Amino acid sequence: MEYYQIAIDGPSGSGKSTLAKGVAGKLGILYLDTGAMYRACGLKALKLGISTKDQAAVEEMMKDIRIDITHEDGSQHVWLDGEDVSEAIRMPGVSVAASDVSAIPCVREAMVDLQRKISEGKNVILDGRDIGSKVFPNAKYKFFLIADAEERAKRRLAELKEKGVTDQTFEDVLRDIKYRDHQDTTRASSPLVKVEDAVEIDTTHISIEEMIDIVLDRVAKDQ
Ligand code: DC
């Protein structure tokens, strides 16, 4: 049997995880949130007090890191060195730390290997920045999500509020998003790019259901 991958790429807050989770539920396939893995690496650096920009120190840190992904009732859990960090990785400071360490090649290599290993022998939908360009360049379905930065910041702020994080203003979140947009698209190692064979979806003004339908229609056409 041949398995397929659905690649969802795009900048922070463009709706990737909501879309990927929704599609995975409808199709009964595995959803892998790859950003969570980079967040776990960023969190480890913060815990150790390592500068997330210090390539040599991060390389040393990567020699002794264990990241595991488990799925319980359809939701993904991320384990860092045996500890469930699924909630800790969503805290605001971790976003920027994840973006910083994700620019370091040895971090990317380790995470890409892990993503391919987890996806082996399954139909999967992955969201991230380099899924269609690097992790699965031959993925059967590729989508690239975009949305206005202000709209993305609004969504992130609402997510944080829902998690009880109240010390962030709209301006704080917008600044982090712009910082990450710049860094994630300009880094030398697997920058965020829209590959030629990806279908672009502008999510600024469409509902989650509409996004999910665009992907499901595409997949259904093939079955
Ligand atoms: O999707 P996210 O916001 O949880 O991702 C956090 C950071 O991780 C993001 O700013 C860039 C990095 N990342 C990456 O470089 N490649 C991926 N496939 C996923 C995330």
mmCIF file of C-alpha atoms and ligand atoms in Angstrom:
data_model
loop_
_atom_site.group_PDB
_atom_site.id
_atom_site.type_symbol
_atom_site.label_atom_id
_atom_site.label_comp_id
_atom_site.label_asym_id
_atom_site.label_seq_id
_atom_site.Cartn_x
_atom_site.Cartn_y
_atom_site.Cartn_z
ATOM 1 C CA MET A 1 0.000 0.000 0.000
ATOM 2 C CA GLU A 2 1.196 3.460 -0.827
ATOM 3 C CA TYR A 3 0.853 6.117 1.809
ATOM 4 C CA TYR A 4 0.346 9.823 1.197
ATOM 5 C CA GLN A 5 1.435 13.004 2.926
ATOM 6 C CA ILE A 6 -0.397 16.310 3.101
ATOM 7 C CA ALA A 7 2.016 19.228 3.600
ATOM 8 C CA ILE A 8 0.702 22.439 5.174
ATOM 9 C CA ASP A 9 3.222 25.271 5.255
ATOM 10 C CA GLY A 10 2.921 28.940 6.060
ATOM 11 C CA PRO A 11 3.853 31.660 8.548
ATOM 12 C CA SER A 12 2.869 31.819 12.226
ATOM 13 C CA GLY A 13 -0.826 32.218 12.876
ATOM 14 C CA SER A 14 -1.922 31.512 9.309
ATOM 15 C CA GLY A 15 -4.215 28.734 10.564
ATOM 16 C CA LYS A 16 -2.018 25.730 9.784
ATOM 17 C CA SER A 17 -2.602 23.749 12.952
ATOM 18 C CA THR A 18 -6.346 24.367 13.058
ATOM 19 C CA LEU A 19 -6.620 23.290 9.427
ATOM 20 C CA ALA A 20 -4.336 20.261 9.799
ATOM 21 C CA LYS A 21 -6.103 19.073 12.951
ATOM 22 C CA GLY A 22 -9.503 19.428 11.268
ATOM 23 C CA VAL A 23 -8.453 17.566 8.124
ATOM 24 C CA ALA A 24 -6.762 14.799 10.136
ATOM 25 C CA GLY A 25 -9.986 14.299 12.115
ATOM 26 C CA LYS A 26 -12.122 14.088 8.947
ATOM 27 C CA LEU A 27 -9.772 11.725 7.127
ATOM 28 C CA GLY A 28 -8.774 9.693 10.182
ATOM 29 C CA ILE A 29 -5.067 10.199 9.529
ATOM 30 C CA LEU A 30 -2.166 11.229 11.754
ATOM 31 C CA TYR A 31 -1.544 14.920 12.367
ATOM 32 C CA LEU A 32 1.985 15.993 13.143
ATOM 33 C CA ASP A 33 2.630 19.516 14.420
ATOM 34 C CA THR A 34 6.310 19.986 13.565
ATOM 35 C CA GLY A 35 6.531 23.466 15.114
ATOM 36 C CA ALA A 36 6.019 21.788 18.496
ATOM 37 C CA MET A 37 9.323 19.939 18.043
ATOM 38 C CA TYR A 38 11.273 23.148 17.385
ATOM 39 C CA ARG A 39 9.477 24.675 20.356
ATOM 40 C CA ALA A 40 10.717 21.801 22.563
ATOM 41 C CA CYS A 41 14.298 22.526 21.416
ATOM 42 C CA GLY A 42 13.814 26.239 22.117
ATOM 43 C CA LEU A 43 12.370 25.449 25.549
ATOM 44 C CA LYS A 44 15.368 23.289 26.423
ATOM 45 C CA ALA A 45 17.749 26.138 25.561
ATOM 46 C CA LEU A 46 15.715 28.521 27.740
ATOM 47 C CA LYS A 47 15.727 26.017 30.615
ATOM 48 C CA LEU A 48 19.504 25.640 30.365
ATOM 49 C CA GLY A 49 20.022 29.385 30.098
ATOM 50 C CA ILE A 50 21.724 28.965 26.715
ATOM 51 C CA SER A 51 21.499 31.825 24.228
ATOM 52 C CA THR A 52 19.201 30.568 21.454
ATOM 53 C CA LYS A 53 21.438 32.378 18.946
ATOM 54 C CA ASP A 54 24.640 30.666 20.140
ATOM 55 C CA GLN A 55 25.152 28.002 17.483
ATOM 56 C CA ALA A 56 27.992 26.157 19.281
ATOM 57 C CA ALA A 57 26.083 25.987 22.566
ATOM 58 C CA VAL A 58 22.894 24.811 20.838
ATOM 59 C CA GLU A 59 24.880 22.168 18.933
ATOM 60 C CA GLU A 60 26.244 20.900 22.253
ATOM 61 C CA MET A 61 22.734 20.888 23.705
ATOM 62 C CA MET A 62 21.440 18.813 20.759
ATOM 63 C CA LYS A 63 23.859 15.985 21.627
ATOM 64 C CA ASP A 64 21.817 15.279 24.712
ATOM 65 C CA ILE A 65 18.153 15.886 23.965
ATOM 66 C CA ARG A 66 15.243 13.520 23.741
ATOM 67 C CA ILE A 67 12.030 14.544 22.049
ATOM 68 C CA ASP A 68 9.099 12.148 21.871
ATOM 69 C CA ILE A 69 5.721 12.658 20.298
ATOM 70 C CA THR A 70 2.651 10.746 21.463
ATOM 71 C CA HIS A 71 -0.997 11.023 20.503
ATOM 72 C CA GLU A 72 -3.810 10.732 23.017
ATOM 73 C CA ASP A 73 -7.459 11.099 21.959
ATOM 74 C CA GLY A 74 -6.402 12.853 18.773
ATOM 75 C CA SER A 75 -4.237 15.443 20.482
ATOM 76 C CA GLN A 76 -0.466 15.560 20.224
ATOM 77 C CA HIS A 77 1.763 15.478 23.295
ATOM 78 C CA VAL A 78 5.364 16.592 23.176
ATOM 79 C CA TRP A 79 7.880 15.162 25.632
ATOM 80 C CA LEU A 80 11.201 16.812 26.314
ATOM 81 C CA ASP A 81 13.701 14.561 28.092
ATOM 82 C CA GLY A 82 10.844 12.529 29.536
ATOM 83 C CA GLU A 83 8.705 15.493 30.628
ATOM 84 C CA ASP A 84 5.366 16.386 29.023
ATOM 85 C CA VAL A 85 5.953 19.958 27.813
ATOM 86 C CA SER A 86 2.845 20.247 25.605
ATOM 87 C CA GLU A 87 1.627 23.291 27.521
ATOM 88 C CA ALA A 88 4.972 24.861 28.396
ATOM 89 C CA ILE A 89 5.970 25.107 24.717
ATOM 90 C CA ARG A 90 2.983 27.393 24.004
ATOM 91 C CA MET A 91 4.195 30.164 26.308
ATOM 92 C CA PRO A 92 5.102 33.394 24.471
ATOM 93 C CA GLY A 93 8.898 33.411 25.015
ATOM 94 C CA VAL A 94 9.169 29.943 23.529
ATOM 95 C CA SER A 95 7.916 31.089 20.088
ATOM 96 C CA VAL A 96 10.903 33.330 19.497
ATOM 97 C CA ALA A 97 13.320 30.772 21.034
ATOM 98 C CA ALA A 98 11.937 28.101 18.654
ATOM 99 C CA SER A 99 12.378 30.384 15.669
ATOM 100 C CA ASP A 100 15.974 31.143 16.765
ATOM 101 C CA VAL A 101 17.097 27.528 17.256
ATOM 102 C CA SER A 102 15.244 26.377 14.125
ATOM 103 C CA ALA A 103 17.706 28.414 12.055
ATOM 104 C CA ILE A 104 20.575 26.178 13.262
ATOM 105 C CA PRO A 105 21.231 23.330 10.777
ATOM 106 C CA CYS A 106 21.844 20.504 13.285
ATOM 107 C CA VAL A 107 18.512 21.257 14.951
ATOM 108 C CA ARG A 108 16.745 21.065 11.589
ATOM 109 C CA GLU A 109 18.473 17.812 10.630
ATOM 110 C CA ALA A 110 17.467 16.114 13.878
ATOM 111 C CA MET A 111 13.853 17.313 13.641
ATOM 112 C CA VAL A 112 13.442 16.412 9.964
ATOM 113 C CA ASP A 113 14.744 12.873 10.680
ATOM 114 C CA LEU A 114 12.282 12.514 13.529
ATOM 115 C CA GLN A 115 9.387 13.809 11.403
ATOM 116 C CA ARG A 116 10.134 11.322 8.636
ATOM 117 C CA LYS A 117 10.471 8.476 11.114
ATOM 118 C CA ILE A 118 7.138 9.257 12.796
ATOM 119 C CA SER A 119 5.430 9.505 9.374
ATOM 120 C CA GLU A 120 6.713 6.159 8.109
ATOM 121 C CA GLY A 121 4.048 3.680 7.013
ATOM 122 C CA LYS A 122 1.131 6.052 7.568
ATOM 123 C CA ASN A 123 -1.058 8.590 5.843
ATOM 124 C CA VAL A 124 -0.159 11.870 7.508
ATOM 125 C CA ILE A 125 -0.794 15.588 7.491
ATOM 126 C CA LEU A 126 2.092 17.716 8.744
ATOM 127 C CA ASP A 127 2.225 21.429 9.349
ATOM 128 C CA GLY A 128 5.345 23.558 9.476
ATOM 129 C CA ARG A 129 7.597 25.741 7.356
ATOM 130 C CA ASP A 130 9.543 23.251 5.229
ATOM 131 C CA ILE A 131 7.224 20.278 4.843
ATOM 132 C CA GLY A 132 6.595 20.656 1.095
ATOM 133 C CA SER A 133 10.115 21.901 0.352
ATOM 134 C CA LYS A 134 12.304 19.666 2.511
ATOM 135 C CA VAL A 135 10.630 17.072 4.729
ATOM 136 C CA PHE A 136 8.387 15.616 2.018
ATOM 137 C CA PRO A 137 9.235 17.255 -1.330
ATOM 138 C CA ASN A 138 7.239 14.479 -3.042
ATOM 139 C CA ALA A 139 4.154 14.914 -0.867
ATOM 140 C CA LYS A 140 1.010 14.200 -2.851
ATOM 141 C CA TYR A 141 -0.763 17.306 -1.556
ATOM 142 C CA LYS A 142 0.848 20.623 -0.691
ATOM 143 C CA PHE A 143 -0.801 23.754 0.638
ATOM 144 C CA PHE A 144 0.663 27.128 1.532
ATOM 145 C CA LEU A 145 -1.329 29.310 3.902
ATOM 146 C CA ILE A 146 -1.067 33.064 4.072
ATOM 147 C CA ALA A 147 -2.923 35.755 6.044
ATOM 148 C CA ASP A 148 -2.408 39.412 6.996
ATOM 149 C CA ALA A 149 0.032 39.857 9.891
ATOM 150 C CA GLU A 150 -2.559 41.806 11.934
ATOM 151 C CA GLU A 151 -5.124 39.042 11.539
ATOM 152 C CA ARG A 152 -2.520 36.442 12.537
ATOM 153 C CA ALA A 153 -1.562 38.447 15.632
ATOM 154 C CA LYS A 154 -5.258 38.713 16.565
ATOM 155 C CA ARG A 155 -5.612 34.932 16.367
ATOM 156 C CA ARG A 156 -2.455 34.279 18.413
ATOM 157 C CA LEU A 157 -3.563 36.729 21.094
ATOM 158 C CA ALA A 158 -6.953 34.987 21.347
ATOM 159 C CA GLU A 159 -5.189 31.608 21.664
ATOM 160 C CA LEU A 160 -2.953 32.926 24.434
ATOM 161 C CA LYS A 161 -5.910 34.450 26.298
ATOM 162 C CA GLU A 162 -7.672 31.115 26.098
ATOM 163 C CA LYS A 163 -4.635 29.529 27.753
ATOM 164 C CA GLY A 164 -4.762 32.086 30.556
ATOM 165 C CA VAL A 165 -1.801 34.175 29.324
ATOM 166 C CA THR A 166 -2.893 37.760 29.900
ATOM 167 C CA ASP A 167 0.357 39.738 30.055
ATOM 168 C CA GLN A 168 0.719 40.039 26.265
ATOM 169 C CA THR A 169 -0.629 42.982 24.294
ATOM 170 C CA PHE A 170 -1.613 42.948 20.623
ATOM 171 C CA GLU A 171 1.589 44.900 19.895
ATOM 172 C CA ASP A 172 3.739 42.306 21.728
ATOM 173 C CA VAL A 173 2.254 39.472 19.692
ATOM 174 C CA LEU A 174 2.465 41.386 16.412
ATOM 175 C CA ARG A 175 6.131 42.189 17.069
ATOM 176 C CA ASP A 176 6.934 38.503 17.729
ATOM 177 C CA ILE A 177 5.100 37.471 14.565
ATOM 178 C CA LYS A 178 6.993 39.987 12.440
ATOM 179 C CA TYR A 179 10.307 38.940 14.010
ATOM 180 C CA ARG A 180 9.581 35.294 13.240
ATOM 181 C CA ASP A 181 8.277 36.035 9.725
ATOM 182 C CA HIS A 182 11.535 37.749 8.928
ATOM 183 C CA GLN A 183 13.788 35.146 10.544
ATOM 184 C CA ASP A 184 11.879 32.089 9.247
ATOM 185 C CA THR A 185 11.898 33.371 5.645
ATOM 186 C CA THR A 186 15.469 34.670 5.514
ATOM 187 C CA ARG A 187 17.453 31.928 7.303
ATOM 188 C CA ALA A 188 19.939 30.017 5.162
ATOM 189 C CA SER A 189 18.755 26.547 6.157
ATOM 190 C CA SER A 190 15.353 25.524 4.684
ATOM 191 C CA PRO A 191 13.671 28.938 4.838
ATOM 192 C CA LEU A 192 9.909 29.213 4.596
ATOM 193 C CA VAL A 193 9.064 29.303 0.871
ATOM 194 C CA LYS A 194 6.013 28.566 -1.194
ATOM 195 C CA VAL A 195 7.012 25.732 -3.500
ATOM 196 C CA GLU A 196 5.714 25.774 -7.034
ATOM 197 C CA ASP A 197 3.378 22.823 -6.659
ATOM 198 C CA ALA A 198 1.693 24.116 -3.482
ATOM 199 C CA VAL A 199 -1.864 25.439 -3.533
ATOM 200 C CA GLU A 200 -2.020 28.840 -1.849
ATOM 201 C CA ILE A 201 -4.889 29.574 0.524
ATOM 202 C CA ASP A 202 -5.395 33.090 1.886
ATOM 203 C CA THR A 203 -7.059 32.467 5.242
ATOM 204 C CA THR A 204 -7.564 36.133 6.236
ATOM 205 C CA HIS A 205 -11.264 36.177 5.503
ATOM 206 C CA ILE A 206 -12.341 32.549 5.340
ATOM 207 C CA SER A 207 -13.708 30.260 8.038
ATOM 208 C CA ILE A 208 -12.037 27.113 9.348
ATOM 209 C CA GLU A 209 -14.736 25.002 7.683
ATOM 210 C CA GLU A 210 -14.020 26.634 4.319
ATOM 211 C CA MET A 211 -10.281 25.955 4.699
ATOM 212 C CA ILE A 212 -10.910 22.323 5.582
ATOM 213 C CA ASP A 213 -13.247 21.928 2.589
ATOM 214 C CA ILE A 214 -10.607 23.257 0.166
ATOM 215 C CA VAL A 215 -8.170 20.553 1.314
ATOM 216 C CA LEU A 216 -10.769 17.773 1.464
ATOM 217 C CA ASP A 217 -12.045 18.631 -2.048
ATOM 218 C CA ARG A 218 -8.544 18.319 -3.391
ATOM 219 C CA VAL A 219 -7.965 14.966 -1.717
ATOM 220 C CA ALA A 220 -11.408 13.659 -2.722
ATOM 221 C CA LYS A 221 -10.740 14.443 -6.401
ATOM 222 C CA ASP A 222 -7.927 11.929 -6.277
ATOM 223 C CA GLN A 223 -9.626 9.032 -4.520
HETATM 224 O O1 DC B 1 4.471 26.581 13.926
HETATM 225 P P1 DC B 1 5.061 27.183 15.208
HETATM 226 O O2 DC B 1 4.693 28.615 15.417
HETATM 227 O O3 DC B 1 4.725 26.341 16.399
HETATM 228 O O4 DC B 1 6.665 27.100 14.988
HETATM 229 C C1 DC B 1 7.590 27.646 15.900
HETATM 230 C C2 DC B 1 8.881 27.986 15.173
HETATM 231 O O5 DC B 1 9.522 26.786 14.727
HETATM 232 C C3 DC B 1 8.725 28.846 13.915
HETATM 233 O O6 DC B 1 8.883 30.225 14.186
HETATM 234 C C4 DC B 1 9.792 28.350 12.973
HETATM 235 C C5 DC B 1 10.107 26.951 13.445
HETATM 236 N N1 DC B 1 9.635 25.899 12.538
HETATM 237 C C6 DC B 1 10.456 25.544 11.482
HETATM 238 O O7 DC B 1 11.489 26.170 11.282
HETATM 239 N N2 DC B 1 10.110 24.516 10.668
HETATM 240 C C7 DC B 1 8.972 23.836 10.860
HETATM 241 N N3 DC B 1 8.667 22.814 10.042
HETATM 242 C C8 DC B 1 8.099 24.197 11.914
HETATM 243 C C9 DC B 1 8.451 25.254 12.733
#
